[in-house]
Amino acid sequence: MDDPSSPLPPQVLRSLGDRSYDKRKNAALEIESQIKALQEKGDAARVERVIEILARDFCTSTNANHRKGGLIGIAATAIGLMASTRRHLDELLPPVLHCFDDPESRVRYYACESLYNIAKVARGGILKYFNSIFDGLCSLFADVDVDVKNGANLLDRLVKDIVTESDAFDVETFIPLLQKYIKRTNPYIRQLLVGWIVILDSVPDTQMLDWLPDFLDGLFNMLSDGNREIRQAADSALGEFLREIKTSAVVEFGPMVGILVGQCNSKERLNRLTAITWVSEFISLGGDSLLPFYSQLLGATSHCIGDHEREIRDVAERTCDEFLLLVRESPKVCELSPLLNTLMGELASDYVPTKMAALRWINMLLEKLPKETNTFVGEMLPVLLKTLADESDEVVLLVLQVLSRISVTKPLLETSRKGYLAASSASAYSFVSLLANFSPFMPSGSSALSLTYVASTRTIPGYGGGMSSAKAQLESDTRTLAFEAGRKGGIRVNTISAGPLKSRAASAIGKGKKTFIEYAIDYSKANSPMSQDLYSDDVGNTGLFLCSDMARCVTGATMYVDNGLSTMGMALDAQSMVKEEE
């Protein structure tokens, strides 16, 4: 290794590669002294020659002691150069970074120490090489050797100080590297990344919020890390970003929606809870700007409503209600096809609140956009009719309300064949099917009851969609079933034609200042022989009578419980009547 043209004395070169640490250290001090002298003379060529020898003959040597000596020598060179180190970083850094992957742990430690000394004197000059340095840091943080890890921590703190005090850091070139490493599951690398995300976010000029979609998913994934400190650090970072989103004037919500939707389906509790909390805030903050993503957000919310964790369910249910209110009151029209596809899928859920939420949404869309939503009735009806078989009474009642809105609100001339048949199926054949399946188990003297409406024999504007035909069919079937079930099993069959009651299904009909049923109730009180309120108990009492032995000879009857409204042939509150009285 003795070279007559070398600016370093042979004795220094020999000591620099010695197995003794003290000899290598003394040689490094001699190099530092010589570099200072060359620097004072302005002999840059000989300085570069020293660096070349250290990099070529020592740092890449097959002898581990030579590599250690080369790294100490490069650190000494940087200290000797001081502020001028920046001009030689292209030569100083590559051999040091190369030794980060050295098979010898002590060499890796010396490489870490060497870079620390270079960075200490070069300061902001190293930022040009930041990505290469960060690559090395990730390698060192994942190292199996404790000393190397400790050295990496010291180096990391120094580089962070340099970045935070500089205005020359280019976050845009760093983001691809962050995206690369944030997918790693190594806890030490994750710890490094969270620390850097937090530090960069604290620097005002970096605008990390603008780059959040690029690493948000990785940050969420850290919530399920096995290391408690990493989970807490990630949770804290996410909380801070959410606070920034709330206070920021401009936020691009769209690129983050898909990430949140995926996290809402995570197997990890904290991931799901944090994600649905973010979804809730996004809906509150983003409003109509999230229009293209409504179906995705609704799917994520509905999924969390069926979560086995109570806290997640509570947040999801509240979010779903707020979301529904937002869509209902918004003047903008959302794309219905993906939204309805999501809702139809949720009706297949095993969880009752999820199905209830989906039905409330369908009901709202039918109310807000009746014409647009009715174009999808063909796809919706099979799913809705299947849901009628649900074990939950709440679900069945809400399905009936939805079906009522679908069928009744459309004029007969605009009713499709599927809608007409669905009305008949739900309001007439369901009674036939019920009796067919239960009559074999009903003893003689039993009674079967259904509910009908005066629209079966009178024209009631607004009661459309084939429902008037279905009620006429029900009354006709009642008479036929009375004969067949009476002869076959001694079963009585009757139907009650109730006056206007504010039931859930009836309340679904119509929109505006008053619903159809509210108009009907007002009309009934104004025109019935008995001008009084009609209550569900009145209908129930009549049903009790028809089921009791007091009605043992009554079958095939349509019993009117309507304060006598069905007997009237003239409306007392009609305009013509008012003029005549005047």
Coordinates of C-alpha atoms in Angstrom, one line a residue:
M1 CA 0.0 0.0 0.0
D2 CA 3.1 2.2 0.1
D3 CA 2.9 4.7 -2.8
P4 CA 5.8 7.2 -3.4
S5 CA 3.3 9.6 -4.9
S6 CA 0.9 9.4 -1.9
P7 CA 0.4 12.6 0.1
L8 CA 0.2 10.4 3.2
P9 CA 3.4 9.0 4.8
P10 CA 3.9 5.2 4.6
Q11 CA 3.8 5.0 8.4
V12 CA 0.4 6.6 8.5
L13 CA -0.9 4.3 5.8
R14 CA 0.4 1.2 7.7
S15 CA -1.1 2.3 11.0
L16 CA -4.4 3.1 9.4
G17 CA -4.8 -0.5 8.4
D18 CA -3.5 -1.9 11.7
R19 CA -5.6 -4.2 13.8
S20 CA -5.1 -1.9 16.8
Y21 CA -7.7 0.7 17.3
D22 CA -5.3 3.1 18.9
K23 CA -2.9 3.0 16.0
R24 CA -5.8 3.6 13.5
K25 CA -7.0 6.5 15.7
N26 CA -3.5 8.1 15.8
A27 CA -3.2 7.7 12.0
A28 CA -6.6 9.4 11.6
L29 CA -5.4 12.3 13.8
E30 CA -2.3 12.6 11.6
I31 CA -4.5 12.7 8.5
E32 CA -6.7 15.4 10.0
S33 CA -3.6 17.4 10.7
Q34 CA -2.3 17.0 7.1
I35 CA -5.6 17.8 5.6
K36 CA -5.7 21.1 7.6
A37 CA -2.3 21.9 6.3
L38 CA -3.2 21.2 2.7
Q39 CA -6.4 23.2 3.1
E40 CA -4.4 26.2 4.3
K41 CA -2.1 25.9 1.3
G42 CA -5.2 25.7 -1.0
D43 CA -3.9 22.4 -2.4
A44 CA -7.3 20.8 -3.3
A45 CA -5.7 18.3 -5.7
R46 CA -3.7 16.6 -2.9
V47 CA -6.8 16.7 -0.7
E48 CA -8.7 14.8 -3.4
R49 CA -5.8 12.4 -3.7
V50 CA -6.0 11.6 0.0
I51 CA -9.7 10.9 -0.3
E52 CA -9.1 8.7 -3.3
I53 CA -6.6 6.6 -1.5
L54 CA -8.8 6.2 1.5
A55 CA -11.8 5.2 -0.6
R56 CA -10.0 2.9 -3.1
D57 CA -7.3 1.3 -1.0
F58 CA -9.0 1.2 2.4
C59 CA -12.8 1.4 2.3
T60 CA -13.1 -1.3 -0.5
S61 CA -10.3 -3.5 0.8
T62 CA -11.0 -7.1 1.6
N63 CA -9.3 -6.6 5.0
A64 CA -11.9 -5.5 7.6
N65 CA -9.3 -3.5 9.6
H66 CA -8.3 -1.6 6.5
R67 CA -12.0 -0.8 5.9
K68 CA -12.3 0.5 9.5
G69 CA -9.2 2.6 9.0
G70 CA -10.5 4.0 5.8
L71 CA -13.7 5.1 7.4
I72 CA -11.9 6.7 10.3
G73 CA -9.6 8.4 7.8
I74 CA -12.5 9.8 5.8
A75 CA -14.1 11.1 9.0
A76 CA -10.8 12.8 9.9
T77 CA -10.6 14.3 6.4
A78 CA -14.0 15.8 6.8
I79 CA -13.1 17.3 10.2
G80 CA -9.9 18.7 8.8
L81 CA -11.8 20.3 5.9
M82 CA -14.5 21.7 8.1
A83 CA -16.7 24.1 6.0
S84 CA -14.9 23.0 2.8
T85 CA -16.2 19.5 3.3
R86 CA -19.2 20.4 1.1
R87 CA -17.0 20.7 -1.9
H88 CA -15.8 17.1 -1.5
L89 CA -19.0 15.3 -0.6
D90 CA -19.2 13.6 -4.0
E91 CA -16.0 11.8 -3.1
L92 CA -16.5 11.4 0.7
L93 CA -20.0 10.0 0.9
P94 CA -20.0 7.0 -1.6
P95 CA -17.4 4.9 0.2
V96 CA -19.0 5.5 3.6
L97 CA -22.5 4.6 2.3
H98 CA -21.1 1.5 0.6
C99 CA -19.9 0.3 4.0
F100 CA -23.4 0.4 5.5
D101 CA -23.9 -3.0 3.9
D102 CA -20.6 -4.4 5.1
P103 CA -20.7 -8.0 6.5
E104 CA -18.7 -6.9 9.6
S105 CA -20.9 -5.2 12.2
R106 CA -17.9 -3.1 13.4
V107 CA -17.3 -1.8 9.9
R108 CA -21.0 -0.8 9.7
Y109 CA -20.7 1.0 13.0
Y110 CA -17.6 2.9 11.9
A111 CA -19.5 3.8 8.7
C112 CA -22.3 5.2 10.8
E113 CA -19.8 7.1 12.9
S114 CA -18.0 8.4 9.8
L115 CA -21.1 9.7 8.2
Y116 CA -22.1 11.4 11.5
N117 CA -18.8 13.4 11.5
I118 CA -19.2 14.3 7.9
A119 CA -22.8 15.5 8.5
K120 CA -21.7 17.4 11.5
V121 CA -19.3 19.6 9.5
A122 CA -21.2 19.7 6.2
R123 CA -24.6 20.3 7.7
G124 CA -27.1 21.4 5.0
G125 CA -24.6 20.3 2.3
I126 CA -25.7 16.6 2.8
L127 CA -29.3 17.3 1.8
K128 CA -28.3 16.8 -1.8
Y129 CA -27.6 13.2 -0.9
F130 CA -30.5 12.8 1.5
N131 CA -32.2 9.9 -0.2
S132 CA -29.0 7.9 -0.3
I133 CA -28.4 8.7 3.4
F134 CA -32.0 7.7 4.3
D135 CA -31.6 4.4 2.4
G136 CA -28.6 3.8 4.6
L137 CA -30.4 4.8 7.8
C138 CA -33.2 2.3 7.0
S139 CA -30.5 -0.4 6.6
L140 CA -28.8 0.6 9.9
F141 CA -32.1 0.8 11.8
A142 CA -32.9 -2.8 10.7
D143 CA -29.4 -4.0 11.8
V144 CA -29.1 -6.9 14.2
D145 CA -26.2 -5.3 16.0
V146 CA -27.1 -3.1 19.0
D147 CA -24.1 -0.8 18.6
V148 CA -25.0 -0.2 15.0
K149 CA -28.6 0.6 16.0
N150 CA -27.4 3.0 18.6
G151 CA -25.1 4.7 16.2
A152 CA -27.9 4.9 13.7
N153 CA -30.1 6.6 16.2
L154 CA -27.5 9.3 16.9
L155 CA -27.0 9.8 13.2
D156 CA -30.8 10.0 12.7
R157 CA -31.1 12.7 15.3
L158 CA -28.4 14.8 13.7
V159 CA -29.9 14.5 10.2
K160 CA -33.3 15.5 11.5
D161 CA -31.7 18.6 13.1
I162 CA -30.1 19.5 9.8
V163 CA -33.4 19.0 7.9
T164 CA -35.5 21.1 10.3
E165 CA -33.0 24.0 10.3
S166 CA -32.7 24.0 6.5
D167 CA -35.0 25.5 3.9
A168 CA -33.5 23.5 1.1
F169 CA -35.0 20.1 1.9
D170 CA -36.9 18.7 -1.1
V171 CA -39.8 16.7 0.3
E172 CA -41.0 15.9 -3.2
T173 CA -38.0 13.8 -4.0
F174 CA -38.2 12.1 -0.6
I175 CA -41.9 10.9 -0.9
P176 CA -41.1 8.0 -3.3
L177 CA -38.6 6.7 -0.8
L178 CA -41.1 7.0 2.0
Q179 CA -43.6 5.1 -0.1
K180 CA -41.1 2.4 -0.7
Y181 CA -40.2 1.9 3.0
I182 CA -43.6 2.4 4.6
K183 CA -44.6 -0.9 3.2
R184 CA -42.0 -2.7 5.3
T185 CA -43.1 -4.4 8.5
N186 CA -39.7 -4.2 10.3
P187 CA -40.6 -2.4 13.6
Y188 CA -37.3 -0.5 13.7
I189 CA -37.8 0.9 10.2
R190 CA -41.4 1.7 11.1
Q191 CA -40.1 3.6 14.1
L192 CA -37.7 5.5 11.9
L193 CA -40.5 6.4 9.4
V194 CA -43.0 7.6 11.9
G195 CA -40.4 9.8 13.5
W196 CA -39.5 11.4 10.1
I197 CA -43.2 11.9 9.2
V198 CA -43.8 13.7 12.5
I199 CA -40.6 15.8 12.1
L200 CA -41.3 16.8 8.5
D201 CA -44.9 17.6 9.4
S202 CA -43.7 20.0 12.0
V203 CA -41.7 21.9 9.4
P204 CA -44.1 24.5 8.0
D205 CA -42.6 24.7 4.5
T206 CA -42.8 20.9 3.8
Q207 CA -46.6 20.8 3.5
M208 CA -46.8 17.1 4.4
L209 CA -50.6 17.3 4.3
D210 CA -50.3 17.6 0.5
W211 CA -48.5 14.3 0.4
L212 CA -50.6 12.5 2.9
P213 CA -52.4 10.2 0.4
D214 CA -48.9 8.8 -0.6
F215 CA -48.2 7.3 2.8
L216 CA -51.6 7.3 4.7
D217 CA -52.2 3.6 4.1
G218 CA -48.8 2.7 5.5
L219 CA -49.4 4.9 8.5
F220 CA -52.7 3.2 9.1
N221 CA -51.1 -0.3 8.9
M222 CA -48.8 0.7 11.7
L223 CA -51.8 0.8 14.0
S224 CA -51.7 -3.0 14.0
D225 CA -48.0 -3.3 14.7
G226 CA -47.0 -5.6 17.5
N227 CA -44.9 -2.9 19.1
R228 CA -47.0 -0.7 21.4
E229 CA -44.8 2.4 20.9
I230 CA -45.2 2.2 17.1
R231 CA -48.9 1.9 17.5
Q232 CA -49.1 4.9 19.7
A233 CA -46.8 7.0 17.5
A234 CA -48.8 6.1 14.4
D235 CA -52.1 6.9 16.2
S236 CA -50.7 10.2 17.4
A237 CA -49.5 11.1 13.9
L238 CA -52.8 10.3 12.3
G239 CA -54.6 12.3 15.0
E240 CA -52.4 15.3 14.2
F241 CA -53.0 15.0 10.4
L242 CA -56.8 14.8 11.0
R243 CA -56.6 18.0 13.1
E244 CA -54.7 19.7 10.3
I245 CA -57.3 18.5 7.8
K246 CA -60.1 20.1 10.0
T247 CA -58.3 23.5 10.0
S248 CA -57.0 23.5 6.4
A249 CA -58.8 25.6 3.9
V250 CA -58.2 23.2 1.0
V251 CA -58.0 19.5 1.2
E252 CA -58.0 16.8 -1.5
F253 CA -60.3 14.2 0.1
G254 CA -60.7 12.0 -3.0
P255 CA -57.3 10.3 -3.1
M256 CA -57.7 9.3 0.6
V257 CA -61.2 7.8 0.3
G258 CA -60.1 4.4 -1.1
I259 CA -57.5 4.1 1.7
L260 CA -60.1 4.7 4.4
V261 CA -62.5 2.3 2.8
G262 CA -59.9 -0.4 2.8
Q263 CA -59.0 0.3 6.4
C264 CA -62.7 0.1 7.4
N265 CA -62.5 -3.5 6.3
S266 CA -59.3 -4.2 8.2
K267 CA -59.1 -7.2 10.6
E268 CA -57.7 -4.9 13.3
R269 CA -60.0 -3.1 15.7
L270 CA -57.9 0.1 16.0
N271 CA -57.6 0.4 12.2
R272 CA -61.4 0.1 11.7
L273 CA -62.2 2.6 14.5
T274 CA -59.7 5.2 13.3
A275 CA -60.8 4.7 9.7
I276 CA -64.5 5.1 10.4
T277 CA -63.7 8.2 12.5
W278 CA -61.9 9.7 9.6
V279 CA -64.8 8.8 7.3
S280 CA -67.1 10.6 9.7
E281 CA -65.0 13.7 9.6
F282 CA -64.6 13.6 5.8
I283 CA -68.3 13.5 5.3
S284 CA -68.8 16.4 7.7
L285 CA -66.0 18.4 6.1
G286 CA -66.1 17.4 2.5
G287 CA -69.8 17.5 1.8
D288 CA -70.7 17.6 -1.9
S289 CA -67.1 17.5 -2.9
L290 CA -67.2 13.8 -2.0
L291 CA -70.1 13.2 -4.5
P292 CA -68.1 10.8 -6.8
F293 CA -67.2 8.7 -3.7
Y294 CA -70.6 8.4 -2.0
S295 CA -71.0 4.7 -2.8
Q296 CA -67.6 3.8 -1.5
L297 CA -68.1 5.8 1.7
L298 CA -71.6 4.3 2.2
G299 CA -70.2 0.8 1.8
A300 CA -67.5 1.4 4.4
T301 CA -70.0 2.9 6.8
S302 CA -72.5 0.2 6.3
H303 CA -69.8 -2.5 6.9
C304 CA -68.8 -0.9 10.2
I305 CA -72.4 -0.7 11.3
G306 CA -72.2 -4.5 11.5
D307 CA -68.9 -4.5 13.4
H308 CA -68.7 -6.7 16.5
E309 CA -67.1 -3.8 18.4
R310 CA -69.7 -1.5 20.0
E311 CA -67.6 1.6 19.8
I312 CA -67.1 1.1 16.0
R313 CA -70.8 0.4 15.5
D314 CA -71.8 3.6 17.4
V315 CA -69.5 5.8 15.3
A316 CA -70.7 4.1 12.1
E317 CA -74.4 4.5 12.9
R318 CA -73.9 8.1 13.7
T319 CA -71.9 8.6 10.5
C320 CA -74.5 6.9 8.4
D321 CA -77.3 9.1 9.8
E322 CA -75.3 12.3 9.1
F323 CA -74.4 11.0 5.7
L324 CA -78.1 10.3 4.9
L325 CA -79.0 13.8 6.0
L326 CA -76.3 15.3 3.9
V327 CA -77.5 13.5 0.7
R328 CA -81.1 14.2 1.4
E329 CA -80.6 18.0 1.9
S330 CA -78.0 18.5 -0.8
P331 CA -79.2 20.2 -4.0
K332 CA -76.8 18.1 -6.0
V333 CA -77.8 14.7 -7.5
C334 CA -75.5 11.8 -6.9
E335 CA -75.0 8.9 -9.3
L336 CA -77.6 6.4 -8.2
S337 CA -76.4 3.2 -9.9
P338 CA -73.3 2.5 -7.7
L339 CA -75.1 3.8 -4.6
L340 CA -78.1 1.4 -5.1
N341 CA -75.7 -1.5 -5.9
T342 CA -74.0 -0.9 -2.6
L343 CA -77.3 -0.7 -0.7
M344 CA -78.6 -3.9 -2.4
G345 CA -75.5 -5.7 -1.3
E346 CA -75.9 -4.5 2.3
L347 CA -79.4 -6.0 2.4
A348 CA -77.7 -9.4 2.3
S349 CA -75.9 -8.6 5.6
D350 CA -76.5 -10.9 8.6
Y351 CA -76.6 -7.8 10.8
V352 CA -80.0 -6.2 11.3
P353 CA -78.8 -2.6 11.9
T354 CA -76.9 -2.8 8.6
K355 CA -80.0 -3.8 6.7
M356 CA -82.1 -1.2 8.5
A357 CA -79.6 1.5 7.5
A358 CA -79.7 0.3 3.9
L359 CA -83.5 0.4 3.8
R360 CA -83.5 3.9 5.3
W361 CA -81.2 5.0 2.5
I362 CA -83.4 3.4 -0.2
N363 CA -86.5 5.1 1.3
M364 CA -84.7 8.4 1.3
L365 CA -83.6 8.1 -2.3
L366 CA -87.2 7.1 -3.3
E367 CA -88.5 10.2 -1.6
K368 CA -85.8 12.6 -2.9
L369 CA -85.4 11.2 -6.4
P370 CA -88.6 9.2 -7.2
K371 CA -88.3 9.2 -10.9
E372 CA -84.6 8.5 -11.1
T373 CA -84.7 5.8 -8.4
N374 CA -87.8 4.1 -9.9
T375 CA -85.7 3.4 -13.1
F376 CA -83.8 0.8 -10.9
V377 CA -87.0 -0.8 -9.5
G378 CA -86.5 -3.9 -11.7
E379 CA -83.1 -4.6 -10.0
M380 CA -84.3 -3.6 -6.6
L381 CA -87.5 -5.6 -6.3
P382 CA -86.1 -9.2 -6.2
V383 CA -83.8 -8.2 -3.4
L384 CA -86.5 -6.3 -1.5
L385 CA -89.0 -9.1 -1.8
K386 CA -86.4 -11.6 -0.6
T387 CA -85.8 -9.4 2.4
L388 CA -89.5 -9.8 3.4
A389 CA -88.5 -13.2 4.7
D390 CA -86.1 -11.7 7.2
E391 CA -86.4 -12.9 10.8
S392 CA -86.5 -9.3 12.1
D393 CA -89.9 -7.6 12.3
E394 CA -88.2 -4.2 12.1
V395 CA -86.6 -5.1 8.8
V396 CA -89.8 -6.5 7.4
L397 CA -91.8 -3.4 8.4
L398 CA -89.2 -1.1 6.8
V399 CA -89.2 -3.2 3.6
L400 CA -92.9 -2.9 3.5
Q401 CA -92.5 0.9 3.8
V402 CA -90.0 0.9 1.0
L403 CA -92.2 -1.3 -1.2
S404 CA -95.2 0.9 -0.4
R405 CA -93.2 4.0 -1.5
I406 CA -92.2 2.2 -4.7
S407 CA -95.6 1.0 -5.7
V408 CA -98.1 3.5 -4.3
T409 CA -96.3 6.7 -5.3
K410 CA -96.4 5.9 -9.1
P411 CA -99.6 6.6 -11.1
L412 CA -101.1 3.4 -12.5
L413 CA -100.3 4.5 -16.0
E414 CA -96.6 4.7 -15.1
T415 CA -96.5 1.5 -13.2
S416 CA -94.3 -1.2 -14.7
R417 CA -95.3 -4.8 -15.0
K418 CA -92.8 -5.8 -12.3
G419 CA -94.0 -3.0 -10.0
Y420 CA -97.7 -4.1 -10.5
L421 CA -96.9 -7.7 -9.9
A422 CA -94.8 -6.8 -6.8
A423 CA -97.7 -4.9 -5.4
S424 CA -100.0 -7.8 -5.9
S425 CA -97.4 -10.2 -4.5
A426 CA -96.8 -8.1 -1.3
S427 CA -100.4 -7.1 -0.7
A428 CA -102.5 -10.0 -2.0
Y429 CA -100.6 -13.2 -2.7
S430 CA -98.7 -12.9 0.6
F431 CA -102.0 -13.6 2.4
V432 CA -102.8 -16.6 0.2
S433 CA -99.3 -18.0 0.8
L434 CA -99.6 -17.4 4.5
L435 CA -102.9 -19.3 4.8
A436 CA -101.7 -22.1 2.5
N437 CA -98.7 -22.7 4.7
F438 CA -100.3 -22.3 8.1
S439 CA -103.8 -23.7 7.6
P440 CA -102.7 -27.3 8.1
F441 CA -101.6 -26.4 11.6
M442 CA -104.7 -24.3 12.5
P443 CA -107.6 -26.0 14.4
S444 CA -111.2 -25.7 13.4
G445 CA -112.6 -22.4 14.6
S446 CA -109.4 -20.5 13.9
S447 CA -109.5 -17.1 12.2
A448 CA -107.3 -15.4 9.6
L449 CA -107.2 -11.7 9.1
S450 CA -105.8 -9.2 6.7
L451 CA -105.9 -5.4 6.2
T452 CA -107.3 -3.8 3.1
Y453 CA -108.2 -0.2 2.0
V454 CA -111.2 1.5 0.5
A455 CA -109.2 2.1 -2.7
S456 CA -110.2 -1.4 -3.7
T457 CA -113.7 -0.1 -4.6
R458 CA -113.2 3.7 -4.8
T459 CA -110.8 5.9 -6.7
I460 CA -108.2 7.4 -4.4
P461 CA -105.9 9.8 -6.2
G462 CA -102.3 9.3 -5.1
Y463 CA -102.8 5.6 -4.1
G464 CA -101.2 4.2 -7.3
G465 CA -98.6 1.7 -8.4
G466 CA -101.1 -1.1 -8.7
M467 CA -101.9 -1.0 -5.0
S468 CA -105.7 -0.3 -5.5
S469 CA -105.8 -3.4 -7.8
A470 CA -103.9 -5.4 -5.2
K471 CA -106.4 -4.5 -2.5
A472 CA -109.3 -5.4 -4.7
Q473 CA -107.6 -8.7 -5.3
L474 CA -107.1 -9.2 -1.6
E475 CA -110.8 -8.7 -0.9
S476 CA -111.7 -11.1 -3.7
D477 CA -109.2 -13.6 -2.4
T478 CA -110.7 -13.2 1.1
R479 CA -114.1 -14.4 -0.1
T480 CA -112.6 -17.3 -2.0
L481 CA -110.3 -18.3 0.8
A482 CA -113.2 -18.1 3.3
F483 CA -115.0 -20.7 1.2
E484 CA -112.0 -23.0 0.7
A485 CA -110.5 -22.7 4.2
G486 CA -113.9 -22.9 5.8
R487 CA -114.9 -26.2 4.0
K488 CA -111.5 -27.7 4.4
G489 CA -110.5 -26.8 8.0
G490 CA -113.3 -24.8 9.6
I491 CA -111.2 -21.6 9.3
R492 CA -112.8 -18.2 9.1
V493 CA -111.2 -15.6 6.8
N494 CA -112.0 -11.9 6.9
T495 CA -110.3 -8.6 6.1
I496 CA -110.5 -5.2 7.8
S497 CA -110.8 -2.1 5.6
A498 CA -109.2 0.5 7.9
G499 CA -109.6 4.2 7.6
P500 CA -106.5 6.4 7.3
L501 CA -104.0 5.6 10.0
K502 CA -100.5 7.0 10.2
S503 CA -98.7 3.7 9.9
R504 CA -95.1 3.4 8.9
A505 CA -96.0 2.2 5.4
A506 CA -98.7 4.8 4.9
S507 CA -96.3 7.6 6.0
A508 CA -94.0 6.7 3.1
I509 CA -96.5 7.8 0.5
G510 CA -96.1 11.3 -0.9
K511 CA -93.9 14.2 0.0
G512 CA -94.1 17.9 0.4
K513 CA -95.8 19.9 3.2
K514 CA -98.0 16.9 4.1
T515 CA -97.8 13.2 3.2
F516 CA -100.6 11.3 1.5
I517 CA -101.8 9.9 4.8
E518 CA -101.8 13.3 6.5
Y519 CA -104.1 14.6 3.8
A520 CA -106.3 11.4 4.1
I521 CA -106.6 11.8 7.9
D522 CA -107.7 15.4 7.5
Y523 CA -110.2 14.5 4.8
S524 CA -111.6 11.7 6.9
K525 CA -112.2 13.9 9.9
A526 CA -113.9 16.5 7.8
N527 CA -116.2 14.2 5.9
S528 CA -116.9 11.1 8.0
P529 CA -120.2 10.6 9.8
M530 CA -118.1 10.1 13.0
S531 CA -115.8 13.2 13.0
Q532 CA -113.2 11.8 15.3
D533 CA -109.7 10.4 15.4
L534 CA -109.1 6.8 14.3
Y535 CA -106.6 4.9 16.4
S536 CA -104.8 1.6 15.9
D537 CA -106.6 0.3 18.9
D538 CA -109.9 0.7 17.1
V539 CA -108.7 -1.5 14.3
G540 CA -107.2 -3.9 16.8
N541 CA -110.5 -4.2 18.7
T542 CA -112.3 -5.1 15.5
G543 CA -109.7 -7.7 14.8
L544 CA -110.1 -9.1 18.3
F545 CA -113.8 -9.4 17.7
L546 CA -113.4 -11.2 14.4
C547 CA -110.9 -13.6 15.9
S548 CA -113.2 -14.3 18.9
D549 CA -116.2 -16.7 19.2
M550 CA -118.5 -13.7 19.1
A551 CA -117.8 -13.7 15.3
R552 CA -118.1 -17.5 14.8
C553 CA -120.5 -17.0 12.0
V554 CA -118.7 -14.1 10.3
T555 CA -116.4 -15.1 7.3
G556 CA -115.6 -13.8 3.9
A557 CA -116.4 -10.3 5.1
T558 CA -114.7 -6.9 4.5
M559 CA -115.2 -5.1 7.7
Y560 CA -115.0 -1.3 7.5
V561 CA -113.4 0.5 10.5
D562 CA -113.3 4.0 9.1
N563 CA -115.7 6.2 11.1
G564 CA -118.2 5.5 8.3
L565 CA -116.2 7.3 5.6
S566 CA -116.8 4.6 3.1
T567 CA -120.6 5.2 3.3
M568 CA -120.3 8.8 2.1
G569 CA -121.1 9.8 -1.5
M570 CA -120.3 13.5 -1.1
A571 CA -117.4 15.4 0.4
L572 CA -118.7 18.0 2.9
D573 CA -115.5 20.1 2.6
A574 CA -115.6 20.3 -1.2
Q575 CA -115.4 23.8 -2.6
S576 CA -118.8 23.4 -4.3
M577 CA -120.4 22.7 -0.9
V578 CA -118.8 25.8 0.6
K579 CA -120.3 28.0 -2.1
E580 CA -123.7 26.5 -1.8
E581 CA -123.7 27.1 2.0
E582 CA -122.7 30.8 1.3

